[in-house]
Coordinates of C-alpha atoms in Angstrom, one line a residue:
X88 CA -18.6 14.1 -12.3
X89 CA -16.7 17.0 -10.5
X90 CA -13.1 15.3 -9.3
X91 CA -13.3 15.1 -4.9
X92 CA -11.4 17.9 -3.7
X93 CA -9.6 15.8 -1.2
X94 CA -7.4 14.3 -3.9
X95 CA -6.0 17.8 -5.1
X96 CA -2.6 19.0 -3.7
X97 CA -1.7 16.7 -0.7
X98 CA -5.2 17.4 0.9
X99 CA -5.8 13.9 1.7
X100 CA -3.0 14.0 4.3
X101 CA -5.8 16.0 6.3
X102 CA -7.3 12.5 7.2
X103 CA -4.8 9.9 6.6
X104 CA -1.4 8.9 7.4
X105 CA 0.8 6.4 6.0
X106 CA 3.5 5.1 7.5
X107 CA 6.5 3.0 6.2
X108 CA 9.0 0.4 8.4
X109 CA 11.7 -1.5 7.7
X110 CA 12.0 -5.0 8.1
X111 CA 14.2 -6.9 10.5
X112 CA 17.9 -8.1 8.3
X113 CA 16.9 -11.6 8.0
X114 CA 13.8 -11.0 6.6
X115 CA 15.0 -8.0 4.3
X116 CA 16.2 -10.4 1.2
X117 CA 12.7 -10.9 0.9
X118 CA 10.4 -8.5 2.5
X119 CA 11.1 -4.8 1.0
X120 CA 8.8 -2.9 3.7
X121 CA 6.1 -2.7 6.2
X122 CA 3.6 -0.2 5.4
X123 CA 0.3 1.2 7.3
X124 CA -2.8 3.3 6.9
X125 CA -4.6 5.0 9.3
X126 CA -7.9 7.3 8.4
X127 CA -10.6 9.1 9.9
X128 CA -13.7 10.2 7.6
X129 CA -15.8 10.5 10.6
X130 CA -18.4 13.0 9.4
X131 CA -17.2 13.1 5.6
X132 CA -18.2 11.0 2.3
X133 CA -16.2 7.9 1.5
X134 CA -13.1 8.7 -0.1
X135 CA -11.6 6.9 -3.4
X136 CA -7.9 5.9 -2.5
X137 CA -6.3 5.2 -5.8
X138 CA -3.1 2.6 -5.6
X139 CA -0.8 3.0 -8.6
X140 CA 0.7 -0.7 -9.6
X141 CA 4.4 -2.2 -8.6
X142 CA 5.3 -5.9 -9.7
X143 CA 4.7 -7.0 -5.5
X144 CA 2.7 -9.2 -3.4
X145 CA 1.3 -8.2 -0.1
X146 CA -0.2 -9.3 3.0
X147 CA -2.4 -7.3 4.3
X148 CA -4.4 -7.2 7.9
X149 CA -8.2 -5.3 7.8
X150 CA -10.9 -5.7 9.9
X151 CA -9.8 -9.1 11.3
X152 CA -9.2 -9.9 7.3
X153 CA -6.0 -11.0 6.6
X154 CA -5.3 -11.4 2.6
X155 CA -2.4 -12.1 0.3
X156 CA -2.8 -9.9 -2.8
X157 CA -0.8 -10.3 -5.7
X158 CA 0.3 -7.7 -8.9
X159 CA -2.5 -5.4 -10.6
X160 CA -1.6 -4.7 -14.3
X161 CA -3.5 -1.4 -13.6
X162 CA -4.2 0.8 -10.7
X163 CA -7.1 -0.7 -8.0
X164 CA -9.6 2.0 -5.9
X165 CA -10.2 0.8 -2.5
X166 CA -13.0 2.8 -0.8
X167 CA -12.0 4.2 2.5
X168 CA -14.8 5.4 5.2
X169 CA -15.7 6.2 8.3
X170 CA -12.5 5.4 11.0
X171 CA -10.1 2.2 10.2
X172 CA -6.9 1.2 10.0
X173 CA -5.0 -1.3 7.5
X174 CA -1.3 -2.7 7.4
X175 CA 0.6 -4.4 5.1
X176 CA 3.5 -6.4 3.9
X177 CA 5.1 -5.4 1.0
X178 CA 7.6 -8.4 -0.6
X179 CA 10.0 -7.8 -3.1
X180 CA 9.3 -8.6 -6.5
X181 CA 9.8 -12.1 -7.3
X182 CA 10.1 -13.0 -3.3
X183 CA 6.9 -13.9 -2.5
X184 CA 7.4 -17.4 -4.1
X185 CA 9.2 -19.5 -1.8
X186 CA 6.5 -18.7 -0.1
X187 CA 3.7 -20.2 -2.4
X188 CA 3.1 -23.2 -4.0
X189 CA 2.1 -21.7 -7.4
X190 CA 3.7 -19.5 -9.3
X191 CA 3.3 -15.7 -8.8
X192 CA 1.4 -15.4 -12.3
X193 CA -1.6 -17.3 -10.5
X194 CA -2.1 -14.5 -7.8
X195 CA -2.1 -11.3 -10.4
X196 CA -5.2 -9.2 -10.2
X197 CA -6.5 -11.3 -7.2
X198 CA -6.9 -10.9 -3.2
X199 CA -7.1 -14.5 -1.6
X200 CA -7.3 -15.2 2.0
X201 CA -4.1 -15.6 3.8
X202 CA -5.0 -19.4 4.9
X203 CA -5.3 -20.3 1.4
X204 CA -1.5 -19.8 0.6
X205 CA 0.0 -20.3 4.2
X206 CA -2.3 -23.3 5.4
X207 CA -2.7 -20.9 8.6
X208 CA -3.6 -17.5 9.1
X209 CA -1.2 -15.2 10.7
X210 CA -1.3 -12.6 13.4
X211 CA -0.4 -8.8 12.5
X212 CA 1.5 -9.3 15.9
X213 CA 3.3 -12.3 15.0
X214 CA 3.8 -11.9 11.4
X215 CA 7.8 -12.4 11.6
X216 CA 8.2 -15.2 13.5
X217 CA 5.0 -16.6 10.5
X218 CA 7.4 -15.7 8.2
X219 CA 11.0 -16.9 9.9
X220 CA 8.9 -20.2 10.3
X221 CA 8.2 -20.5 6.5
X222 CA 11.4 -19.6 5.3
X223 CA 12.1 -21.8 2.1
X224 CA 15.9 -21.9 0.3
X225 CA 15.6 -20.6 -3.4
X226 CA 17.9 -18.9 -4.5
X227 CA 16.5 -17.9 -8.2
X228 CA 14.0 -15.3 -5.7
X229 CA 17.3 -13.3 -5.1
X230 CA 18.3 -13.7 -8.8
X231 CA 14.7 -12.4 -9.9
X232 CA 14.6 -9.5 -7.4
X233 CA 18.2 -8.5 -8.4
X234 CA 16.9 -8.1 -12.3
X235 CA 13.4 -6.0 -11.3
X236 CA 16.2 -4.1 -9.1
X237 CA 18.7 -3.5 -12.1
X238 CA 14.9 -2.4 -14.0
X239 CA 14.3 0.2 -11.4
X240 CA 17.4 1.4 -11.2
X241 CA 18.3 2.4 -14.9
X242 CA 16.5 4.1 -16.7
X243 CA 18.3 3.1 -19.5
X244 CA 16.6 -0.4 -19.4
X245 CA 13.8 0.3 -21.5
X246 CA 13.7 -3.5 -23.4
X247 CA 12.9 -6.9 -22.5
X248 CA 15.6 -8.2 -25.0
X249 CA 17.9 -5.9 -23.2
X250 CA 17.6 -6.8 -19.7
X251 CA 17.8 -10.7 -20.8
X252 CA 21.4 -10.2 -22.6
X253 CA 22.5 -8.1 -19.5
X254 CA 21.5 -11.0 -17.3
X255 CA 23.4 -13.5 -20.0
X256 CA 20.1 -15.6 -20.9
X257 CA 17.6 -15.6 -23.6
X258 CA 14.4 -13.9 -23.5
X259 CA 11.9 -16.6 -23.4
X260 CA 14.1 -17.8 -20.3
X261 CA 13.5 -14.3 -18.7
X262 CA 9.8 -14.1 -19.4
X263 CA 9.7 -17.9 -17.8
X264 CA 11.3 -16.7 -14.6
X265 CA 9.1 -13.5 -14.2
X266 CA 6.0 -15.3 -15.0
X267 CA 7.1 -17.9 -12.0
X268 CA 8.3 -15.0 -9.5
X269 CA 7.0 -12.0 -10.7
X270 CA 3.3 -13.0 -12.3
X271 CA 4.1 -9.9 -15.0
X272 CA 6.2 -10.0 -17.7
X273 CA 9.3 -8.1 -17.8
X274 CA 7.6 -6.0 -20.7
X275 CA 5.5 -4.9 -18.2
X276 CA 7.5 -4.3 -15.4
X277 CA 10.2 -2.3 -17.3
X278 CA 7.4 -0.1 -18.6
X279 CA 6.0 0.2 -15.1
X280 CA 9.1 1.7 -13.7
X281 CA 10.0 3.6 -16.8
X282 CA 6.5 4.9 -16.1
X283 CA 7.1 5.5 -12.1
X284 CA 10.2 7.9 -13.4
X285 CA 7.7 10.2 -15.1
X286 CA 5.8 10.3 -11.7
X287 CA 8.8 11.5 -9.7
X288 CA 9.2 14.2 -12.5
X289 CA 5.4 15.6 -12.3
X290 CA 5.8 15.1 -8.5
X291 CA 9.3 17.9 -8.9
X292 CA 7.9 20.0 -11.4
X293 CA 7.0 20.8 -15.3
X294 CA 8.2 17.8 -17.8
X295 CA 9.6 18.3 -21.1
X296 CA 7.3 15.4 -22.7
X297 CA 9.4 15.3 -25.7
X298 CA 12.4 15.1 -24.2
X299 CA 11.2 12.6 -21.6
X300 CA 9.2 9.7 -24.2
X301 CA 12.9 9.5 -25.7
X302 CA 14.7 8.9 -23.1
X303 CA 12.3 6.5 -21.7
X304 CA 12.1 4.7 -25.0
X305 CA 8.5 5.5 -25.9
X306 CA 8.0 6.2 -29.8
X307 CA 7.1 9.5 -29.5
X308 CA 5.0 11.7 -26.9
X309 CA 1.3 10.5 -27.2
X310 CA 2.3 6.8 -26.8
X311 CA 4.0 7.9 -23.1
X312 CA 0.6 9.9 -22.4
X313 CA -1.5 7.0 -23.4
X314 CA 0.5 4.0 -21.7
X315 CA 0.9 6.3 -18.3
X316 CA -3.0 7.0 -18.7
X317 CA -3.6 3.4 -19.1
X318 CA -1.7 2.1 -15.9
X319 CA -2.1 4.8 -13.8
X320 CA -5.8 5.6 -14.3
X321 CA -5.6 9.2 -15.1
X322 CA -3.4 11.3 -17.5
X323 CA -0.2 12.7 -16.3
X324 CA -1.4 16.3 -15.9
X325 CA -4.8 15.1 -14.2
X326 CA -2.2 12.8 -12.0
X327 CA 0.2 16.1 -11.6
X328 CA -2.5 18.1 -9.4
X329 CA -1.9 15.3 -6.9
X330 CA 0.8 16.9 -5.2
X331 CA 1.2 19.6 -2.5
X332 CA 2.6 23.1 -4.4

């Protein structure tokens, strides 16, 4: 099947915009960002939005649908058309849970409505004051979201065994607390942002793939190829032609 045109080089900003907000300081321990979409495919075929993963829940308001969805291990489509809108609430990783009564692991891979977590459904409008309202003490969110943080923020973190003796506790206690917070393992997560790296580096130009799977900690170059192929849906050259020139 030829690849739709409208995903080479930045063409799909020709009918949609995204938009990104900050939230308001006491909700910003816990939510990361607002985020919207706006399209218009009046007159065009149905468009194939790929969404790459991150280790974060969302709320998300579409059509008078409002939905809490949780981690993908790998990337989702979602099928835009016609004219519509969508906007979100991105929480940081592990911050969703104060929130819930399950742990986070229990959400992965799934979209659930809003009423089903909450007990109440809230309104885009009023989605703060939802949120002030159902503000829970728990610390270990912050302590969770400061370890994904330290993940995305050195590279050098390419281990789960690592990042535990950084944080001064065993492994099987780490994996515990991600599994609560998180719903992925920190395996995964640490790969995922390791992987996010090689994005940005496609996204500024050529890659020395060599040079690149060792510093990242990947055995050699074909294991970095197949694991970014693998999350991200398409191989890193075929991902590459995504961005404006």
């Amino acid at each position: 099947m030829p690849r739709d045109a409208r995903e080479l080089r930045g063409a799909w900003a020709s009918f949609q915009t995204i938009r990104y907000a900050d939230p308001p300081p006491e909700l910003a321990a816990l939510v990361d960002h607002y985020w919207g979409v706006e399209w218009d495919l009046r007159g065009q075929p149905p468009y194939r939005q790929k969404v790459v993963p991150y280790p974060c829940v969302h709320v998300t308001f579409r059509d008078g649908e409002v939905l809490v969805t949780g981690p993908a291990r790998r990337h989702v489509v979602r099928v835009l058309e016609g004219r519509g809108r969508v906007f979100g609430v991105a929480f940081r990783p592990g911050c969703f849970r104060p929130f819930a009564d399950a742990p986070a692991a229990t959400l992965v891979g799934r979209s659930v409505p809003a009423a089903e977590i909450f007990g109440a459904v809230p309104r885009e409008d009023g989605i703060e004051e939802f949120l002030r309202a159902r503000l829970r003490p728990d610390p270990l969110a912050g302590t969770v979201a400061a370890i994904v943080e330290h993940v995305r923020r050195d590279p050098r973190i390419t281990r789960a065994d690592q990042l535990a003796r950084d944080h001064g506790m065993g492994l099987r206690r780490l994996q515990r607390l991600f599994r609560e917070y998180v719903g992925l393992g920190p395996k995964w997560v640490i790969r995922r942002y390791r992987l996010h790296e090689v994005g940005e580096r496609l996204a500024a130009g050529s890659v020395d793939w060599a040079a690149v799977a060792a510093e990242l900690g990947y055995a050699d170059q074909p294991h970095l190829v197949r694991d970014f192929t693998a999350v991200v849906g398409e191989s890193p050259t075929a991902y590459a032609q995504r961005y404006a020139r």
